[in-house]
Short mmCIF file of C-alpha atoms and ligand atoms in Angstrom, two decimals:
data_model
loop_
_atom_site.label_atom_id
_atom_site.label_comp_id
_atom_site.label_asym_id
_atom_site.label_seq_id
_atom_site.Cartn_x
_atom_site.Cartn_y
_atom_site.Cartn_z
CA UNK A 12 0.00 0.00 0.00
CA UNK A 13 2.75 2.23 1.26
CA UNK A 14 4.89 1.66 -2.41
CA UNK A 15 1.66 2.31 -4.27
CA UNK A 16 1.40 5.76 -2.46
CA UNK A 17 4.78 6.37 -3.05
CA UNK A 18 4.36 5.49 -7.11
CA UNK A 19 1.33 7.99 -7.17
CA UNK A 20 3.21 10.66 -5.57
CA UNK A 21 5.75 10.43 -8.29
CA UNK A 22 3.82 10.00 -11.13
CA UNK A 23 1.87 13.13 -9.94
CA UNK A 24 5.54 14.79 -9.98
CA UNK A 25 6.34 13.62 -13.47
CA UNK A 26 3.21 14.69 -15.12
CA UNK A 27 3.03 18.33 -12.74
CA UNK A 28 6.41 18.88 -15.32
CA UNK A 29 4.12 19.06 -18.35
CA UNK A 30 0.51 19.06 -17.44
CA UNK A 31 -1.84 21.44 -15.22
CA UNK A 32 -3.62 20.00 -12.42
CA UNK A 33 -7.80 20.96 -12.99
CA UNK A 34 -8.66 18.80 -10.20
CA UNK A 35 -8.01 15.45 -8.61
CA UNK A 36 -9.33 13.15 -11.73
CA UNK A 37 -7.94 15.65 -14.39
CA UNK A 38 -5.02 16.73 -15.62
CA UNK A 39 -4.93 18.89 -18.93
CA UNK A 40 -2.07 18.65 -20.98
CA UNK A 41 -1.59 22.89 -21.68
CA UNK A 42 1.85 22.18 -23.82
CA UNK A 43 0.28 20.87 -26.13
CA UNK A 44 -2.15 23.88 -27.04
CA UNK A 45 -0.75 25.58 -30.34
CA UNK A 46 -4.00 27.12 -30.41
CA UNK A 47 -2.74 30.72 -29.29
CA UNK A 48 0.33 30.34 -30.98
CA UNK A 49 1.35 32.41 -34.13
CA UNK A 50 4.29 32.00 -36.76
CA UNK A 51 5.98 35.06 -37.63
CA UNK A 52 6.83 35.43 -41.23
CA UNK A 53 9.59 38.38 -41.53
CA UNK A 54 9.57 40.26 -44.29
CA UNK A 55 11.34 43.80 -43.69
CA UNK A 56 9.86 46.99 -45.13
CA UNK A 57 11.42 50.10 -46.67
CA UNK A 58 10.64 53.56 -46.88
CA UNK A 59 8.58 53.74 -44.46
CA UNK A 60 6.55 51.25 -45.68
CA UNK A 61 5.42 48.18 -43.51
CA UNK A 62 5.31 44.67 -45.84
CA UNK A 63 1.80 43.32 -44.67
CA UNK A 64 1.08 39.36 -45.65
CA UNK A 65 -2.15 39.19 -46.85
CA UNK A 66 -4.11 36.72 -48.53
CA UNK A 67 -7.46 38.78 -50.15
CA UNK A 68 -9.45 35.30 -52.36
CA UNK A 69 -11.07 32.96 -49.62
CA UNK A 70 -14.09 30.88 -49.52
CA UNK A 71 -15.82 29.56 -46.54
CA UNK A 72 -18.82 27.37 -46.03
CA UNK A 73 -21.20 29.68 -47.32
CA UNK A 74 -20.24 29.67 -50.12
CA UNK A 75 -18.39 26.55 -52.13
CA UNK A 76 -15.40 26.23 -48.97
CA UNK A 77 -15.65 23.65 -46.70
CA UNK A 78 -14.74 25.56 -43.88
CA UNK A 79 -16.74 27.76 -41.10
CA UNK A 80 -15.87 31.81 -41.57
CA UNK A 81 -14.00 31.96 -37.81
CA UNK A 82 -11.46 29.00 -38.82
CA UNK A 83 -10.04 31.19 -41.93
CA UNK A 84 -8.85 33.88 -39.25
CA UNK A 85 -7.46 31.11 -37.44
CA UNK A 86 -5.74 29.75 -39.68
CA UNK A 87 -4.77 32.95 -41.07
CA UNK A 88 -3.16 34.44 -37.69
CA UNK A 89 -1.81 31.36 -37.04
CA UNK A 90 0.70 31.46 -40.42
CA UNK A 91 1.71 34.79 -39.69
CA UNK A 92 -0.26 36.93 -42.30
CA UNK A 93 -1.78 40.45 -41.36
CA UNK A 94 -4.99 40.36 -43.09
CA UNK A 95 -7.27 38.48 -45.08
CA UNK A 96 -10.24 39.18 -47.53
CA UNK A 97 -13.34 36.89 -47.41
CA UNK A 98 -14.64 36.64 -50.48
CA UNK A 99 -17.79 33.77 -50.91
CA UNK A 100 -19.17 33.67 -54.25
CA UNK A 101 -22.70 35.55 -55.48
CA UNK A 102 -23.51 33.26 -57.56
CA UNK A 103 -22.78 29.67 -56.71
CA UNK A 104 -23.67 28.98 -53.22
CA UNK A 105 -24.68 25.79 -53.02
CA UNK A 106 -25.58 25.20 -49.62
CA UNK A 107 -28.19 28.52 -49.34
CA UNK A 108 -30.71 25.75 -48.52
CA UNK A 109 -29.18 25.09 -45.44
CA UNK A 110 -27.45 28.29 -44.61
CA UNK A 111 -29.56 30.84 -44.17
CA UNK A 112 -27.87 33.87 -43.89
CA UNK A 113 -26.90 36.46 -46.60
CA UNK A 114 -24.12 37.43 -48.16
CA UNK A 115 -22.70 39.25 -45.76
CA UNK A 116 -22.98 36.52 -42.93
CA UNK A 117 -19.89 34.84 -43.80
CA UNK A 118 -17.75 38.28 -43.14
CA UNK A 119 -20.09 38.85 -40.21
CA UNK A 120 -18.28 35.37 -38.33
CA UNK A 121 -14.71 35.89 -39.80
CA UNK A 122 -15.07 39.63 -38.02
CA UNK A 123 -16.37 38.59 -34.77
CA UNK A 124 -13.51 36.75 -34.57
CA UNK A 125 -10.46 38.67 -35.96
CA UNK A 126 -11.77 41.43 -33.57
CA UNK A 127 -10.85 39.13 -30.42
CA UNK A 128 -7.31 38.79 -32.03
CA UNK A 129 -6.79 42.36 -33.27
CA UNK A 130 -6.36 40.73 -36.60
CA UNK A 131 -7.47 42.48 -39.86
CA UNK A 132 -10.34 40.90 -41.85
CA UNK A 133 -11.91 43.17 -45.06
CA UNK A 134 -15.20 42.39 -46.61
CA UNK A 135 -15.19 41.45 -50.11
CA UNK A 136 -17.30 38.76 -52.42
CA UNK A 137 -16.79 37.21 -56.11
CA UNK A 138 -18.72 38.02 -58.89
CA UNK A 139 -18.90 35.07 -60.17
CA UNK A 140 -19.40 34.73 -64.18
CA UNK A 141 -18.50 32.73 -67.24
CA UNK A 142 -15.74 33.47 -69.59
CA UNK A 143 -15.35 36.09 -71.28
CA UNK A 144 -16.12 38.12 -67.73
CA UNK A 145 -14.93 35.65 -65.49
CA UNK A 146 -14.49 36.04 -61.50
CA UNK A 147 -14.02 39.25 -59.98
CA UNK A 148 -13.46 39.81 -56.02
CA UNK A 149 -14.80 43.22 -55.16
CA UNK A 150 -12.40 44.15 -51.77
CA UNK A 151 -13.41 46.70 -49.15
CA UNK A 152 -17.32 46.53 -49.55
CA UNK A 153 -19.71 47.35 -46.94
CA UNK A 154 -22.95 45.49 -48.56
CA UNK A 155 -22.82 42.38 -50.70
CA UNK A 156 -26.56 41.71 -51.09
CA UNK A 157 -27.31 44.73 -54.15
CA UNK A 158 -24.49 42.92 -56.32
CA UNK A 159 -26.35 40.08 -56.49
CA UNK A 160 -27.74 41.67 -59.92
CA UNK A 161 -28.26 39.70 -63.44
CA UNK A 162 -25.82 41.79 -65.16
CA UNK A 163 -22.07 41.56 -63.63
CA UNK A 164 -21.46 45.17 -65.20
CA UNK A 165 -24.05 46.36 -62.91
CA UNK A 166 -22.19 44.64 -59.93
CA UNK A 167 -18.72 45.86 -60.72
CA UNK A 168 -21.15 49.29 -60.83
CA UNK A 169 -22.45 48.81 -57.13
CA UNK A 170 -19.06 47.48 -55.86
CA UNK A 171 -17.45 50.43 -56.96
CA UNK A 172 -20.22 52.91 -55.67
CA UNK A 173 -18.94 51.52 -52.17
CA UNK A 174 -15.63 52.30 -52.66
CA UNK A 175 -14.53 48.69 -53.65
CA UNK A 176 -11.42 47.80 -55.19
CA UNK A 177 -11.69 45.67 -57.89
CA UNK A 178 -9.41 42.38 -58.37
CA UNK A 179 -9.30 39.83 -61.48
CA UNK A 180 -9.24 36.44 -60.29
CA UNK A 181 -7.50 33.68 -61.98
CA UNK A 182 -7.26 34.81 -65.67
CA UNK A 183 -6.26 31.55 -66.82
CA UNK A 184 -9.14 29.48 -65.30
CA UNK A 185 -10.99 27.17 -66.14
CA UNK A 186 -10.04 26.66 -69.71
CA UNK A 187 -6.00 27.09 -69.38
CA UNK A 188 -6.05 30.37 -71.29
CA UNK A 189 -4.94 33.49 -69.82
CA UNK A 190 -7.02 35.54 -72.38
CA UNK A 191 -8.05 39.62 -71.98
CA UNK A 192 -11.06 40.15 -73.76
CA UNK A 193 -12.53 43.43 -74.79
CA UNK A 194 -14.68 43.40 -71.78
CA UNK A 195 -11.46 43.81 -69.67
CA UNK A 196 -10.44 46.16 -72.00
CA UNK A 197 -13.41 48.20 -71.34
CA UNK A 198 -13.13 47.87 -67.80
CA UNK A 199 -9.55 48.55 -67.60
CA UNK A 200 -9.47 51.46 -70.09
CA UNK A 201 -12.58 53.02 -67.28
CA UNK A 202 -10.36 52.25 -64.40
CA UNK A 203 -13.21 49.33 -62.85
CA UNK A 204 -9.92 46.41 -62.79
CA UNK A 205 -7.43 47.43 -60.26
CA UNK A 206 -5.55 44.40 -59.55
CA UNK A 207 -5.05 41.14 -60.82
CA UNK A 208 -4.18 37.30 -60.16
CA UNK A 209 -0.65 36.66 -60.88
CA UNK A 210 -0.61 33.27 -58.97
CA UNK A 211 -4.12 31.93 -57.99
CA UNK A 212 -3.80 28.35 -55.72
CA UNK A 213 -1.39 26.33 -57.12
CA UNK A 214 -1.34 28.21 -60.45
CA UNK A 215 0.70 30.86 -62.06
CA UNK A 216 -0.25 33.09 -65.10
CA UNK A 217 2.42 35.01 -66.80
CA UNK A 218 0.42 37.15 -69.28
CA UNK A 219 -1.19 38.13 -66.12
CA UNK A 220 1.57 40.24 -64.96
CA UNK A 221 2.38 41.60 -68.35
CA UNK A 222 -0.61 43.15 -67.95
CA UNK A 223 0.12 44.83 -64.66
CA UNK A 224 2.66 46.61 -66.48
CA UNK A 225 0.88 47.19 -69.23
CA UNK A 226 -2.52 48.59 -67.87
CA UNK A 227 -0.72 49.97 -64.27
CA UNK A 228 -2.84 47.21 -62.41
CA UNK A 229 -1.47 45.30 -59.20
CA UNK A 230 -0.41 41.95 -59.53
CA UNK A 231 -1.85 39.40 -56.39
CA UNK A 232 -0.64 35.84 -54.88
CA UNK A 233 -4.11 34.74 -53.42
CA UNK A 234 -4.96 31.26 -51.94
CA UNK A 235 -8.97 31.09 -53.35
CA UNK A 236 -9.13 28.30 -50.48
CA UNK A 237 -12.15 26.22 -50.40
CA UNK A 238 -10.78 23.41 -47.86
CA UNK A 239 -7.93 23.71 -44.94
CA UNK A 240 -5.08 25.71 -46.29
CA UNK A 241 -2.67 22.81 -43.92
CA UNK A 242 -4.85 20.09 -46.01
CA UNK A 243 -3.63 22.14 -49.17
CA UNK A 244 -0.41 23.61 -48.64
CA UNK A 245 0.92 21.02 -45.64
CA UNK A 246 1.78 21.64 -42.40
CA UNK A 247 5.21 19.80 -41.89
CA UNK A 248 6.89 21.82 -45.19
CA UNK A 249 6.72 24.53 -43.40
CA UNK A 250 5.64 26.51 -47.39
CA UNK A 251 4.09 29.48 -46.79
CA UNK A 252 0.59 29.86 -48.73
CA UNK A 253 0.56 32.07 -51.97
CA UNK A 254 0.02 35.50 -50.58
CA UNK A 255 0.04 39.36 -51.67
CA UNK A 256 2.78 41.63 -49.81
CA UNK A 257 1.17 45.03 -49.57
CA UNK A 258 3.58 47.59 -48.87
CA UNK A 259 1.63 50.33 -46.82
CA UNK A 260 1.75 52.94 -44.80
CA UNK A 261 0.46 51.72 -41.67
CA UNK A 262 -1.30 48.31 -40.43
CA UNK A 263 -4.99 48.94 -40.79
CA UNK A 264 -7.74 47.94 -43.58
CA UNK A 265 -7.03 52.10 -44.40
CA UNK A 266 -3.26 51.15 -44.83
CA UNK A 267 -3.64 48.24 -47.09
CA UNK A 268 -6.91 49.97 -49.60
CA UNK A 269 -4.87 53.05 -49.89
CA UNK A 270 -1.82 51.00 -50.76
CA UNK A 271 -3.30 48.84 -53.25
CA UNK A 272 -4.59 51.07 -55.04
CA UNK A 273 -1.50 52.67 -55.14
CA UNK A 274 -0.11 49.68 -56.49
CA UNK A 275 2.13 48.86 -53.89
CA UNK A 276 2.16 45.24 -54.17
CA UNK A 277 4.16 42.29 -54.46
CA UNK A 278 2.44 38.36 -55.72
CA UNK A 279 4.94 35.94 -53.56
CA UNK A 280 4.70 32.03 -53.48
CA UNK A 281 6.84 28.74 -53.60
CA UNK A 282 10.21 31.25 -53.11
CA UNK A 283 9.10 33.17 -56.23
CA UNK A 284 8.85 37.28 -56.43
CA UNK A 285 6.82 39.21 -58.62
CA UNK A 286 6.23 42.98 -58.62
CA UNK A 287 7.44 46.65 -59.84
CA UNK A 288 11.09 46.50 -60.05
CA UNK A 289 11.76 49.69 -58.02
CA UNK A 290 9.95 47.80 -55.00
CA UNK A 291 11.37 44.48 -55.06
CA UNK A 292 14.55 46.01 -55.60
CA UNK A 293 14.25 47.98 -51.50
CA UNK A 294 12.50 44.98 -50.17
CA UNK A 295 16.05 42.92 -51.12
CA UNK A 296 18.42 46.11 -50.08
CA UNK A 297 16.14 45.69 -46.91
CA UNK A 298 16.42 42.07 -46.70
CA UNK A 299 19.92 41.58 -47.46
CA UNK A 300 22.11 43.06 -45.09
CA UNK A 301 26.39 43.34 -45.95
CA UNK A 302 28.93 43.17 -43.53
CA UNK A 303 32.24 43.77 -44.99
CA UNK A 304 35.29 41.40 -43.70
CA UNK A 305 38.07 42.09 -46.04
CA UNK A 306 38.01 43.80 -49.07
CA UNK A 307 35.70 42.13 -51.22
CA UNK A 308 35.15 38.86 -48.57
CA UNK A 309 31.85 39.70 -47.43
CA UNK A 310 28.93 38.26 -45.17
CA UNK A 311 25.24 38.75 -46.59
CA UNK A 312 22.37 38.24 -43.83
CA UNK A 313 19.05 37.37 -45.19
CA UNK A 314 17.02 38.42 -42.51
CA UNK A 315 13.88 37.50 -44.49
CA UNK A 316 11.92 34.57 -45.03
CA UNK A 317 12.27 34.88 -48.63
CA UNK A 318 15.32 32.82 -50.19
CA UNK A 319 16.90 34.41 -52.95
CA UNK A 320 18.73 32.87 -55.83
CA UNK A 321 21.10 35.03 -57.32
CA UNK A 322 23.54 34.66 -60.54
CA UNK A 323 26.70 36.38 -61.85
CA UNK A 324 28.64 35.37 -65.05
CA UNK A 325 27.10 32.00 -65.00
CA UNK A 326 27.38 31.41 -61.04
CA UNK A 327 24.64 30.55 -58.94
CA UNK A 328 24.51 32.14 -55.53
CA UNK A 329 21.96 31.27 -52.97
CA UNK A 330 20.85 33.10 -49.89
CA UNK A 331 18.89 30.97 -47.61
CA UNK A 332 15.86 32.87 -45.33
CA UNK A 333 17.01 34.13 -41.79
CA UNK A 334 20.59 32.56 -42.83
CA UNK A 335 24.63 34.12 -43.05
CA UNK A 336 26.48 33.39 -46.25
CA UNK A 337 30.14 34.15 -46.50
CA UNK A 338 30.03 35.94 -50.02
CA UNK A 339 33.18 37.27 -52.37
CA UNK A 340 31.70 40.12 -54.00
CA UNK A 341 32.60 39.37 -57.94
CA UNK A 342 34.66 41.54 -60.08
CA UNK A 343 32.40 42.26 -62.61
CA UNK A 344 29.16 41.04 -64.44
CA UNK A 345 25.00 41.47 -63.89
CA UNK A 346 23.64 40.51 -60.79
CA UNK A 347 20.62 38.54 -61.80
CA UNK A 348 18.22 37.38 -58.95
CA UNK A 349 16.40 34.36 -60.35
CA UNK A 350 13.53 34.62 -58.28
CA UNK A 351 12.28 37.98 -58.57
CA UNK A 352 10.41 38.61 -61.91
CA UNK A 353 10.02 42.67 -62.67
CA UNK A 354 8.27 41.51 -66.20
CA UNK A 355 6.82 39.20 -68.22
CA UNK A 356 10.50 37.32 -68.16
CA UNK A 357 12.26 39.72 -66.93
CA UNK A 358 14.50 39.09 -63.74
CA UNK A 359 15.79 41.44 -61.52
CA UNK A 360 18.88 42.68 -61.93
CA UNK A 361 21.78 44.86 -61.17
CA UNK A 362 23.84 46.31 -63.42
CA UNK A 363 27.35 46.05 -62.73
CA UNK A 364 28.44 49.54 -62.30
CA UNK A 365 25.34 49.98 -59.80
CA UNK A 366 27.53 47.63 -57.47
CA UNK A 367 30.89 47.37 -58.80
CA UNK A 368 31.53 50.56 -57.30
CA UNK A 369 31.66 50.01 -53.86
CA UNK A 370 34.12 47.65 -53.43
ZN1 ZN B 8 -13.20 32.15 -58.85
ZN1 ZN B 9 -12.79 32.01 -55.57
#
């Protein structure tokens, strides 16, 4: 009797290590929680400028997503992004029967709870239409429910009387064609596209970002989630999900409308870069930090989560995320970073006499 006391007594020491007594018959295992728990993704502004992680195309249940509104903010503050858009279909909602809210419930949750977290959730929906139109997210609206119209010009119409900013979702789906139509022309040459899809999912559309220099629109990295983004993306690979870097002014739904429509974005996903060459240009100055050890012997400190891959007369350099790399600074020659696209093509790069010149 006296040994079984004894063996209780212990195990009650082992287990008060890890676990939280509630009461005599329970003990609850608090370590395990990840629940309040968030990843930090670093990605260092410039200018000013903070770089925000947002991901502004996501479904939820009441739409065609398979998940409830609260568990996208979740999930979102969780990976380490700053805000999110909701954006449930018009159009196809195939589970109205059963849901009975309108289209502004699903917002409705995902607020509720991004408020408790002092995350940032904007209201948006997708117009939701056949080729040649295709689906368009209307961002920072107030009232979904009068763009439920028959004509989608009439919706873009309403969207915009709110003050929404307009976003071209992936150009290239359904039929593997990244094709503008005159429609978009129309809409683009009255200033009713803002923004576009450069990488939608697990997709990327080149044209797509030809376009944002040709028309001055933004380009986007959105998710358009419809089932658990660690289902989708994984968990253990630790791969961030496609996401837009908006580079704004301040952290607040203000910051991020005034700053895409200024254009100030970036479409990032699976280590790859796209956006206006004078931006992605600071955001590596600000991400790769020099520390000179002799002469041209150099260290280079990504303190970003963004790996670059850079090349010089035919050598490929390669500058891990939060990592040191002992670096000789070449002679001569282009620096050409592999991973950042500034056009349809068109990588990054650094003329030699920008560089050559300080060491
Ligand atoms: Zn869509
Ligand atoms: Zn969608």
């Amino acid at each position: 009797m006296k040994k079984l006391f004894l063996s209780s007594v212990m195990l009650i020491g082992a287990l008060s290590l890890q676990a939280q007594l509630r009461n005599d018959d329970v003990y609850e295992l608090t370590h395990i929680d990840r629940s309040n728990i968030r990843n930090e993704i670093s990605i260092p502004g410039f200018d000013g400028y903070q770089t925000l992680k947002c991901d502004f195309h996501i479904h939820t249940i009441f739409s065609d997503g398979d998940v409830w509104p609260n568990v996208r903010v979740q999930e979102a503050w969780r990976e380490g992004l700053d805000a999110i858009a909701i954006t449930d279909h018009i159009e196809y909602r195939p589970r109205k029967e059963i849901l009975k809210g309108d289209l502004n419930e699903s917002f409705k949750i995902a607020k509720k709870e991004a408020d408790n977290r002092g995350f940032i959730v904007i209201q948006g929906t997708e117009i939701t239409r056949s080729k040649p139109l295709g689906h368009l997210n209307a961002l920072f609206i107030n009232d979904a429910n009068p763009m439920d119209v028959k004509d989608p010009l009439k919706a873009i119409d309403v969207a915009l009387e709110q003050g929404a900013f307009i976003l071209w979702n992936h150009p290239g789906w359904p039929d593997d064609k990244s094709t503008l139509y005159p429609v978009h022309e129309e809409l683009l040459k009255a200033n009713k596209i803002h923004g576009v899809e450069v990488l939608n999912y697990m997709e990327y559309y080149p044209v797509a970002f030809d376009w944002c220099n040709k028309y001055g629109i933004a380009p986007f990295a959105n998710t358009d989630i419809h089932g658990l983004i660690s289902g989708d993306y994984g968990v253990k690979e630790g791969r961030m999900r496609p996401m837009t870097l908006v580079f704004a002014t301040s952290k607040s739904e203000e910051g991020i409308k005034e700053a895409l429509f200024a254009r100030r974005t970036a479409a990032l996903f699976d280590g790859k870069l796209f956006g206006q060459e004078e931006y992605l240009m600071k955001l590596i100055q600000a991400s790769l930090q020099i520390r000179v050890i002799n002469g041209r012997t150099v260290e280079i400190t990504n303190i970003s989560d963004i790996p670059y891959e850079m090349t010089n007369s035919g050598n490929l350099y390669y500058f891990p995320a939060r990592k040191t790399v002992r670096f000789t600074v070449p002679k001569e020659g282009d620096m050409v970073f592999e991973n950042c696209f500034v056009g349809l093509n068109q990588k990054l790069t650094i003329p030699d006499h920008y560089w050559s010149m300080a060491f």
